[in-house]
Coordinates of C-alpha atoms in Angstrom, one line a residue:
M1 CA -1.8 -26.9 -22.4
A2 CA 0.9 -26.6 -19.8
F3 CA -0.8 -27.4 -16.5
V4 CA 2.3 -26.0 -14.7
R5 CA 0.7 -24.8 -11.6
G6 CA -1.3 -27.9 -10.8
C7 CA 1.3 -29.9 -9.0
G8 CA 1.6 -29.2 -5.3
M9 CA -1.7 -27.3 -5.1
F10 CA -3.7 -30.4 -4.3
P11 CA -2.7 -32.8 -1.5
P12 CA -3.2 -36.5 -2.2
G13 CA -6.9 -37.3 -2.0
A14 CA -8.0 -33.7 -2.2
S15 CA -11.7 -33.2 -3.2
V16 CA -12.0 -30.3 -5.6
L17 CA -14.9 -28.0 -6.4
C18 CA -14.2 -26.3 -9.7
A19 CA -15.8 -23.0 -10.5
V20 CA -17.3 -23.3 -14.1
S21 CA -18.8 -20.3 -15.7
G22 CA -19.0 -21.9 -19.1
G23 CA -16.3 -19.7 -20.6
A24 CA -13.1 -21.1 -22.1
D25 CA -10.9 -20.8 -19.1
S26 CA -13.1 -22.5 -16.6
V27 CA -14.1 -25.3 -19.0
A28 CA -10.5 -26.0 -19.9
L29 CA -9.6 -26.1 -16.2
F30 CA -12.4 -28.5 -15.4
E31 CA -11.5 -30.8 -18.4
A32 CA -7.8 -30.8 -17.2
L33 CA -8.8 -31.7 -13.6
L34 CA -11.0 -34.6 -14.9
L35 CA -8.2 -35.8 -17.2
L36 CA -5.5 -35.6 -14.6
R37 CA -7.5 -36.7 -11.6
G38 CA -5.6 -40.0 -11.3
T39 CA -2.2 -38.4 -12.0
L40 CA -2.8 -35.7 -9.3
G41 CA -4.2 -38.3 -6.9
L42 CA -7.5 -36.3 -6.5
G43 CA -10.6 -37.5 -4.8
S44 CA -13.9 -36.3 -6.0
V45 CA -14.2 -33.5 -8.6
A46 CA -17.4 -31.5 -9.0
A47 CA -18.4 -28.2 -10.7
A48 CA -20.0 -25.1 -9.3
H49 CA -21.8 -22.4 -11.3
Y50 CA -23.0 -19.1 -10.1
N51 CA -25.7 -17.2 -12.0
H52 CA -25.2 -13.4 -11.4
Q53 CA -28.5 -12.6 -13.1
L54 CA -26.9 -9.7 -14.9
R55 CA -27.4 -10.5 -18.5
G56 CA -31.0 -11.8 -18.5
G57 CA -31.5 -14.7 -20.9
M58 CA -27.8 -14.9 -21.7
A59 CA -27.0 -15.7 -18.1
D60 CA -29.7 -18.3 -18.0
A61 CA -28.3 -19.8 -21.3
D62 CA -24.8 -20.0 -19.7
E63 CA -26.3 -21.9 -16.8
A64 CA -28.1 -24.3 -19.1
F65 CA -24.9 -24.9 -21.0
V66 CA -23.0 -25.8 -17.8
R67 CA -25.9 -28.1 -16.7
S68 CA -25.8 -29.9 -20.0
Y69 CA -22.0 -30.2 -20.0
C70 CA -21.9 -31.7 -16.5
A71 CA -24.7 -34.1 -17.3
Q72 CA -22.8 -35.4 -20.3
K73 CA -19.7 -35.8 -18.1
G74 CA -21.7 -37.5 -15.4
V75 CA -20.3 -35.1 -12.7
A76 CA -22.0 -33.3 -9.9
L77 CA -22.9 -29.7 -10.4
F78 CA -23.9 -27.2 -7.7
V79 CA -25.7 -24.0 -8.9
G80 CA -26.2 -20.7 -7.1
R81 CA -28.0 -17.5 -8.0
G82 CA -27.9 -14.0 -6.8
D83 CA -29.3 -10.5 -7.6
V84 CA -25.9 -8.9 -8.0
A85 CA -27.2 -5.6 -9.3
G86 CA -29.6 -5.2 -6.4
E87 CA -27.0 -6.2 -3.8
A88 CA -24.5 -3.8 -5.3
K89 CA -27.0 -1.0 -5.0
K90 CA -27.7 -2.0 -1.4
R91 CA -24.0 -2.1 -0.5
R92 CA -23.2 1.0 -2.5
A93 CA -20.4 -0.9 -4.3
N94 CA -19.6 -1.5 -8.0
I95 CA -21.2 -4.5 -9.7
E96 CA -17.9 -6.2 -10.6
D97 CA -16.7 -6.2 -7.0
T98 CA -20.1 -7.3 -5.7
A99 CA -20.3 -10.2 -8.2
R100 CA -16.9 -11.4 -7.1
V101 CA -17.9 -11.3 -3.4
L102 CA -21.2 -13.1 -3.9
R103 CA -19.5 -15.7 -6.2
Y104 CA -16.8 -16.5 -3.7
D105 CA -19.3 -16.6 -0.9
F106 CA -21.3 -19.2 -2.8
L107 CA -18.1 -21.3 -3.6
Q108 CA -17.0 -21.3 0.0
E109 CA -20.4 -22.1 1.4
T110 CA -20.8 -25.0 -1.1
A111 CA -17.3 -26.3 -0.4
Q112 CA -17.8 -26.3 3.3
R113 CA -21.3 -27.8 3.1
E114 CA -20.3 -30.6 0.7
G115 CA -16.9 -31.3 2.2
F116 CA -14.6 -30.1 -0.6
S117 CA -11.1 -29.4 0.6
R118 CA -10.1 -27.2 -2.5
I119 CA -11.8 -24.7 -4.7
A120 CA -10.2 -24.3 -8.2
T121 CA -10.7 -21.3 -10.4
G122 CA -9.7 -20.8 -14.1
H123 CA -7.6 -17.6 -13.8
T124 CA -4.9 -17.4 -16.4
A125 CA -1.7 -15.4 -16.9
D126 CA -3.7 -12.9 -19.0
D127 CA -6.0 -12.4 -16.0
N128 CA -3.0 -11.7 -13.9
I129 CA -1.6 -9.2 -16.4
E130 CA -4.9 -7.3 -16.5
T131 CA -5.1 -7.3 -12.7
V132 CA -1.6 -6.0 -12.2
L133 CA -2.2 -3.2 -14.8
L134 CA -5.5 -2.2 -13.3
H135 CA -3.9 -2.0 -9.8
L136 CA -1.0 0.0 -11.2
T137 CA -3.4 2.6 -12.7
R138 CA -5.2 2.9 -9.4
G139 CA -1.9 3.5 -7.4
A140 CA -1.9 0.2 -5.6
G141 CA 1.0 -0.9 -3.3
L142 CA 2.9 -4.1 -3.3
A143 CA 0.0 -6.3 -2.4
G144 CA -2.0 -5.1 -5.5
L145 CA 1.0 -5.2 -7.9
A146 CA 1.7 -8.8 -6.8
G147 CA -1.4 -9.7 -8.8
I148 CA -3.4 -12.9 -8.4
P149 CA -1.8 -15.4 -6.0
P150 CA -1.6 -19.1 -7.1
M151 CA -3.0 -20.1 -3.7
R152 CA -5.1 -18.2 -1.2
G153 CA -6.4 -20.3 1.6
N154 CA -8.2 -23.2 0.1
I155 CA -8.5 -21.6 -3.4
A156 CA -6.2 -22.9 -6.1
R157 CA -5.5 -21.3 -9.5
P158 CA -3.7 -24.0 -11.6
L159 CA -3.8 -22.1 -14.9
L160 CA -1.9 -19.0 -13.8
G161 CA 1.1 -20.3 -15.8
C162 CA -1.0 -20.6 -19.0
T163 CA -2.0 -17.8 -21.4
R164 CA -5.5 -17.4 -22.8
S165 CA -4.1 -18.6 -26.2
D166 CA -2.9 -21.8 -24.5
V167 CA -6.4 -22.4 -23.2
E168 CA -8.1 -21.8 -26.5
A169 CA -5.6 -24.1 -28.3
F170 CA -6.3 -26.9 -25.8
L171 CA -10.0 -26.6 -26.3
R172 CA -9.7 -26.6 -30.1
E173 CA -7.5 -29.7 -30.2
A174 CA -9.8 -31.5 -27.8
G175 CA -12.9 -30.4 -29.7
I176 CA -14.5 -29.0 -26.5
S177 CA -17.1 -26.3 -26.8
H178 CA -17.6 -23.4 -24.5
V179 CA -19.7 -20.2 -24.3
E180 CA -18.6 -16.6 -24.9
D181 CA -19.5 -13.9 -22.5
A182 CA -20.8 -11.0 -24.5
T183 CA -19.7 -8.5 -21.8
N184 CA -16.1 -9.3 -22.7
L185 CA -16.6 -7.2 -25.9
D186 CA -17.8 -4.2 -23.9
E187 CA -14.9 -1.7 -24.0
T188 CA -16.6 0.7 -21.6
L189 CA -15.3 -1.7 -18.9
S190 CA -11.7 -1.0 -17.8
R191 CA -10.5 -4.6 -17.9
N192 CA -11.8 -5.0 -21.5
R193 CA -10.1 -1.8 -22.7
L194 CA -6.8 -3.1 -21.3
R195 CA -7.4 -6.5 -22.9
K196 CA -8.2 -5.0 -26.3
R197 CA -6.1 -1.9 -26.6
V198 CA -3.2 -1.8 -24.1
I199 CA -2.0 -5.4 -23.7
P200 CA -1.5 -6.0 -27.4
E201 CA 0.8 -3.0 -27.5
L202 CA 2.7 -4.3 -24.5
R203 CA 3.0 -7.7 -26.1
A204 CA 4.4 -6.0 -29.2
L205 CA 7.2 -4.6 -27.0
N206 CA 7.7 -7.9 -25.2
P207 CA 6.2 -11.1 -26.7
R208 CA 6.9 -12.8 -23.3
L209 CA 4.8 -10.3 -21.4
A210 CA 2.9 -13.0 -19.5
E211 CA 6.1 -14.5 -18.2
A212 CA 7.6 -11.1 -17.3
I213 CA 4.5 -10.0 -15.4
G214 CA 4.2 -13.4 -13.7
G215 CA 7.8 -13.2 -12.5
L216 CA 7.3 -9.7 -11.3
S217 CA 4.2 -10.8 -9.4
D218 CA 6.1 -13.7 -7.7
R219 CA 8.9 -11.4 -6.6
L220 CA 6.7 -8.7 -5.3
R221 CA 4.6 -11.3 -3.4
Q222 CA 7.7 -12.5 -1.6
D223 CA 8.6 -9.0 -0.6
E224 CA 5.0 -8.3 0.5
E225 CA 4.9 -11.5 2.6
Y226 CA 8.1 -10.5 4.4
L227 CA 7.0 -6.9 5.1
R228 CA 3.7 -8.1 6.3
S229 CA 5.3 -10.6 8.7
Q230 CA 7.3 -7.7 10.2
A231 CA 4.1 -5.6 10.6
E232 CA 2.3 -8.6 12.2
E233 CA 5.2 -9.0 14.7
A234 CA 4.9 -5.3 15.7
L235 CA 1.1 -5.7 16.0
A236 CA 1.4 -8.8 18.2
T237 CA 3.9 -7.1 20.7
A238 CA 2.4 -3.6 20.8
T239 CA -1.4 -3.7 20.7
A240 CA -4.1 -4.2 23.2
T241 CA -7.8 -4.9 22.7
I242 CA -10.0 -2.3 24.4
E243 CA -13.6 -2.8 25.3
T244 CA -16.3 -0.5 26.5
K245 CA -20.0 -1.1 27.0
E246 CA -20.6 0.0 23.4
A247 CA -17.5 -0.6 21.4
V248 CA -14.5 -2.8 20.8
G249 CA -11.3 -1.7 19.3
V250 CA -7.5 -1.8 19.4
S251 CA -4.9 0.6 20.8
I252 CA -1.1 1.0 20.2
P253 CA 1.4 3.4 21.7
V254 CA 2.0 6.1 19.1
G255 CA 5.8 5.7 19.6
I256 CA 5.7 2.1 18.4
L257 CA 3.8 3.1 15.3
T258 CA 5.9 6.2 14.4
S259 CA 9.2 4.5 15.1
Q260 CA 8.6 1.9 12.3
P261 CA 10.0 2.2 8.8
A262 CA 7.4 3.6 6.5
A263 CA 6.9 0.2 4.7
I264 CA 6.1 -1.4 8.1
A265 CA 4.1 1.5 9.5
N266 CA 1.8 1.5 6.4
R267 CA 1.0 -2.2 6.8
L268 CA 0.7 -1.9 10.6
C269 CA -2.1 0.7 10.1
R270 CA -4.0 -1.8 7.8
L271 CA -3.5 -4.6 10.3
L272 CA -4.8 -2.4 13.1
Y273 CA -7.9 -1.6 11.1
R274 CA -8.6 -5.2 10.3
K275 CA -8.0 -6.3 13.9
A276 CA -10.4 -3.6 15.2
T277 CA -13.2 -4.2 12.6
G278 CA -12.8 -7.7 11.2
K279 CA -13.1 -6.1 7.7
P280 CA -10.5 -6.4 4.9
S281 CA -7.8 -3.8 5.1
A282 CA -8.4 -3.1 1.4
S283 CA -11.3 -0.9 2.7
L284 CA -8.6 1.6 3.7
S285 CA -7.2 3.9 0.9
A286 CA -3.7 5.1 0.8
G287 CA -5.1 8.5 2.0
H288 CA -6.6 6.9 5.1
V289 CA -3.3 5.2 6.0
K290 CA -1.5 8.5 5.6
A291 CA -4.0 10.3 7.8
I292 CA -3.5 7.7 10.5
L293 CA 0.2 8.1 10.4
V294 CA -0.1 11.9 10.5
L295 CA -2.5 11.5 13.5
G296 CA 0.1 9.4 15.3
A297 CA 2.9 11.8 14.7
G298 CA 0.9 15.0 15.4
E299 CA 1.0 17.0 18.6
S300 CA -2.8 17.1 19.4
P301 CA -3.5 14.6 22.2
S302 CA -7.2 14.3 21.4
A303 CA -7.4 14.5 17.6
Q304 CA -9.6 12.1 15.6
I305 CA -10.2 11.1 12.0
D306 CA -13.0 9.1 10.4
L307 CA -12.3 5.8 8.7
P308 CA -14.6 3.6 6.5
G309 CA -17.4 1.6 8.1
G310 CA -18.2 3.9 11.1
I311 CA -14.7 3.5 12.5
A312 CA -12.5 6.3 13.9
A313 CA -8.8 6.6 14.6
R314 CA -8.1 8.9 17.5
R315 CA -5.3 10.0 19.7
E316 CA -5.7 9.5 23.5
Y317 CA -2.5 11.2 24.5
E318 CA 0.3 8.6 23.9
M319 CA -2.0 6.0 22.5
L320 CA -3.5 5.6 19.1
V321 CA -7.0 4.0 19.2
I322 CA -9.0 2.5 16.3
A323 CA -12.5 1.7 17.3
P324 CA -16.2 2.3 16.4
T325 CA -17.1 6.0 16.6
A326 CA -19.8 5.5 19.3
P327 CA -18.4 6.8 22.6
L328 CA -19.2 5.5 26.0
R329 CA -21.5 8.1 27.6
V330 CA -23.4 8.5 30.8
P331 CA -26.7 10.5 30.4
H332 CA -27.0 13.9 32.1
D333 CA -29.7 14.6 34.6
P334 CA -32.7 16.0 32.8
P335 CA -33.3 19.7 33.6
N336 CA -35.5 20.4 36.6
A337 CA -35.7 16.8 37.7
A338 CA -34.0 16.8 41.1
A339 CA -35.5 13.5 42.1
T340 CA -34.4 11.7 39.0
H341 CA -30.9 10.2 38.7
P342 CA -29.2 8.6 35.7
P343 CA -28.2 4.9 36.0
S344 CA -25.1 4.7 38.2
L345 CA -22.4 2.2 38.5
V346 CA -24.2 0.6 41.4
G347 CA -27.8 0.6 40.2
D348 CA -30.5 3.1 39.5
A349 CA -31.1 4.3 43.0
P350 CA -29.2 7.3 44.4
L351 CA -26.5 6.4 46.9
R352 CA -27.7 6.9 50.4
V353 CA -25.2 8.0 53.1
P354 CA -25.8 6.7 56.6
P355 CA -25.9 9.3 59.4
C356 CA -22.7 9.8 61.2
P357 CA -22.7 7.7 64.4
P358 CA -22.1 9.4 67.7
P359 CA -18.5 9.4 68.8
H360 CA -17.6 6.8 71.4
D361 CA -14.6 7.3 73.6
P362 CA -13.4 4.1 75.2
P363 CA -12.0 4.1 78.8
A364 CA -8.5 5.4 78.9
A365 CA -7.2 2.2 80.4
D366 CA -8.3 0.2 77.4
A367 CA -7.5 2.7 74.7
A368 CA -4.1 1.2 73.9
T369 CA -5.2 -2.3 73.4
H370 CA -8.8 -2.2 72.2
P371 CA -10.1 -0.3 69.1
P372 CA -13.1 1.8 69.8
P373 CA -16.5 0.1 69.3
V374 CA -18.4 1.1 66.2
A375 CA -22.1 1.9 66.5
A376 CA -24.3 0.2 64.0
H377 CA -26.0 2.2 61.3
P378 CA -27.6 1.6 57.9
P379 CA -25.8 -0.4 55.3
S380 CA -23.1 1.3 53.2
L381 CA -21.8 0.5 49.8
V382 CA -19.2 -2.0 51.0
G383 CA -21.0 -3.8 53.9
D384 CA -23.3 -3.4 56.8
A385 CA -21.0 -1.5 59.1
P386 CA -19.3 1.8 58.7
L387 CA -15.5 2.1 58.7
R388 CA -13.4 4.1 61.1
V389 CA -10.1 5.2 59.6
P390 CA -7.4 4.5 62.2
P391 CA -4.8 7.1 62.8
A392 CA -1.6 6.6 60.9
P393 CA 1.7 6.1 62.8
P394 CA 4.4 8.7 62.5
R395 CA 6.1 8.4 59.1
D396 CA 9.7 8.7 60.4
P397 CA 9.9 8.1 64.2
P398 CA 13.2 9.2 65.7
P399 CA 15.5 6.1 65.7
D400 CA 16.4 6.5 69.4
A401 CA 12.8 7.2 70.5
A402 CA 11.4 4.8 73.1
T403 CA 8.2 3.5 71.5
P404 CA 6.1 1.3 73.7
V405 CA 4.7 -1.6 71.9
V406 CA 1.4 -2.9 73.3
G407 CA -0.2 -5.6 71.1
D408 CA -0.1 -5.1 67.3
A409 CA 1.0 -1.9 65.6
P410 CA -1.9 0.3 64.6
P411 CA -3.2 -0.4 61.1
R412 CA -2.7 2.1 58.3
V413 CA -5.4 3.6 56.3
P414 CA -6.0 1.1 53.4
P415 CA -4.2 2.5 50.4
A416 CA -6.0 3.3 47.2
A417 CA -4.4 0.4 45.4
I418 CA -7.0 -0.7 42.9
D419 CA -4.9 -1.3 39.8
C420 CA -7.3 -1.0 36.8
G421 CA -4.5 -1.1 34.2
C422 CA -5.6 2.2 32.7
A423 CA -2.5 3.8 31.3
G424 CA -2.2 7.5 31.9
V425 CA -5.0 7.7 34.5
S426 CA -4.3 7.8 38.3
D427 CA -5.5 4.8 40.2
R428 CA -7.7 6.8 42.5
Y429 CA -10.8 4.8 42.6
H430 CA -11.1 4.2 46.4
F431 CA -12.4 6.9 48.7
F432 CA -12.9 7.4 52.5
L433 CA -15.6 10.1 52.8
A434 CA -16.8 12.0 55.9
P435 CA -20.5 11.3 56.1
D436 CA -21.2 14.5 58.1
R437 CA -19.8 16.5 55.1
I438 CA -22.3 15.0 52.6
E439 CA -25.5 16.9 52.0
G440 CA -28.5 14.9 50.9
A441 CA -28.2 11.8 48.7
L442 CA -25.1 10.8 46.9
Q443 CA -25.4 10.1 43.2
I444 CA -23.2 9.2 40.3
R445 CA -23.7 11.5 37.4
A446 CA -22.0 12.9 34.4
R447 CA -19.9 16.1 34.6
Q448 CA -21.9 19.3 34.5
P449 CA -21.0 22.9 33.7
G450 CA -19.4 24.6 36.6
D451 CA -18.3 21.4 38.4
R452 CA -15.2 22.1 40.5
M453 CA -13.2 20.4 43.2
R454 CA -10.1 20.9 45.3
L455 CA -7.7 18.0 45.6
A456 CA -5.9 17.4 48.9
G457 CA -2.6 19.2 49.0
K458 CA -3.5 21.5 46.1
P459 CA -4.2 25.2 46.4
G460 CA -7.7 26.3 45.4
S461 CA -10.4 24.5 43.4
R462 CA -10.1 23.7 39.7
S463 CA -12.7 22.8 37.1
L464 CA -13.3 19.1 36.5
K465 CA -12.5 19.7 32.8
R466 CA -9.0 21.0 33.6
L467 CA -8.4 18.2 36.2
M468 CA -9.4 15.5 33.7
I469 CA -7.1 17.0 31.0
D470 CA -4.2 17.0 33.5
A471 CA -5.1 13.4 34.5
K472 CA -5.1 12.5 30.7
I473 CA -8.6 11.1 30.7
P474 CA -9.4 10.6 27.0
A475 CA -11.5 13.4 25.6
R476 CA -14.1 11.0 24.3
L477 CA -14.8 9.8 27.8
R478 CA -14.8 13.1 29.7
A479 CA -18.5 14.0 29.0
G480 CA -19.6 10.7 30.4
W481 CA -17.0 10.2 33.1
P482 CA -18.7 9.3 36.4
V483 CA -18.8 12.0 39.1
I484 CA -19.8 11.3 42.7
A485 CA -21.8 14.3 43.9
D486 CA -24.2 15.4 46.6
Q487 CA -26.7 18.2 46.4
N488 CA -24.0 20.8 46.8
G489 CA -21.6 19.6 44.1
V490 CA -18.7 17.3 43.5
V491 CA -17.6 14.9 46.3
A492 CA -15.2 12.7 44.4
V493 CA -14.2 11.7 40.9
P494 CA -12.7 8.3 40.0
G495 CA -9.2 8.7 38.6
L496 CA -8.9 12.2 40.2
G497 CA -9.6 11.7 43.9
A498 CA -11.9 13.1 46.6
D499 CA -12.7 16.7 47.2
A500 CA -10.4 17.8 50.1
K501 CA -13.3 18.9 52.4
H502 CA -15.0 15.5 52.0
I503 CA -12.1 13.3 53.0
A504 CA -12.6 11.6 56.4
K505 CA -10.1 12.4 59.1
P506 CA -8.1 9.6 60.7
G507 CA -10.1 7.9 63.5
A508 CA -13.4 9.3 62.3
A509 CA -16.4 7.5 60.9
A510 CA -16.1 7.1 57.2
L511 CA -18.0 5.9 54.2
E512 CA -15.7 3.8 51.9
I513 CA -16.5 3.8 48.2
R514 CA -14.8 1.8 45.6
I515 CA -15.5 2.6 41.9
P516 CA -14.4 0.3 39.1
C517 CA -12.4 1.9 36.3
P518 CA -14.9 3.3 33.8
L519 CA -12.7 2.6 30.8

């Protein structure tokens, strides 16, 4: 048997855990590893068997065969069991896929626990032919048509250059027995139909079919690796992780996605999904990928599509976001519960506004050099003393004007310069409010029907919904976006600004409120 793939898969001293089902391929691989252990410079070699419990007594007989075989060889054997049928039903997956997942989980857990650096499986060139043809009939892309890779992580497949007839000839010559899986004769299974009906016809057309498909797989794998590297480069330079109180996801400018060649954009969608979910991108069908690309290229700034696993892809204006579907919401006030307030950004109690202190006019002689004293009043959100907003100096004083300078120049009103890094939303999260314009207790609540406000310098009031759309606040956040309100209505909204009639005048007592960005 030509053990052509073995060299280079195992570094010197590698300890190898070989998956042994009892069938011809796995037994031949295990025998080859034991025979070539010195030639390959291997460390320890052991076997691992997983009983899928799918064939009743036959599955137990396979396990007994492997136990006896390993005992005769004097090698260590690790055995695992799993209710594949029950797990497949629970996961709503097919039995073959579930069996593979549970088997590889067992192999990886055993290798890690026992300190094996490599896992070896007995896949042959015939397995690769079947895999490529199955993927072809299902409309797979390059990754699927590339077939079974010789190496994937710590998993090595040394027999991919050997056909099944090579394996059987090796076992006959060595006089080594093995078991036959009765399910291999069941032609209701797609893989078996290919093996019994289709592949013989293809071999009649080309006797070197295994070599032809193997070469095709190698070339397509190289192409796939390059295209994937280009998509990963775009992913690294164009995405950001987003977090809310309830969800984690990723976002990318739609222009970056839609400007990529189709081959890169398709892979970029899969990488975005995997980065957002930690799940294999194989969970996405070609239809899902197409839908994501259509979403990115579309004109709707708030469209959304559902993806597998409780994930959604949505437009947030010029960004494409992939994240769990649960939105960040602030509960509405329950009806007829005036004294009850939803949890706010600063605690569960309503925000209390201190009474406006009486004006205090300092003596005229000292007015130029001393700021007016501030009367004490109850604590505010930002400290124990209220703020007075000093008058701003003229914007453009005449260049020849005689401006007396006595002491320091008057300070300007602190700018609303809290940079929350939220693309597309104004950085208006810092307010100076007139206490005497506030009726009752302030609260932070969600938007309610009929909420309106007038922004400074704008004619007339507008609905909060319209203002939020203009500010490009994502649609999924608008219902729960914090609104600062008193008993009469809206006072200020983070990201939009304060209602014009509630803004403190220069020099007057003011309540300063800073709100963190809700995104």
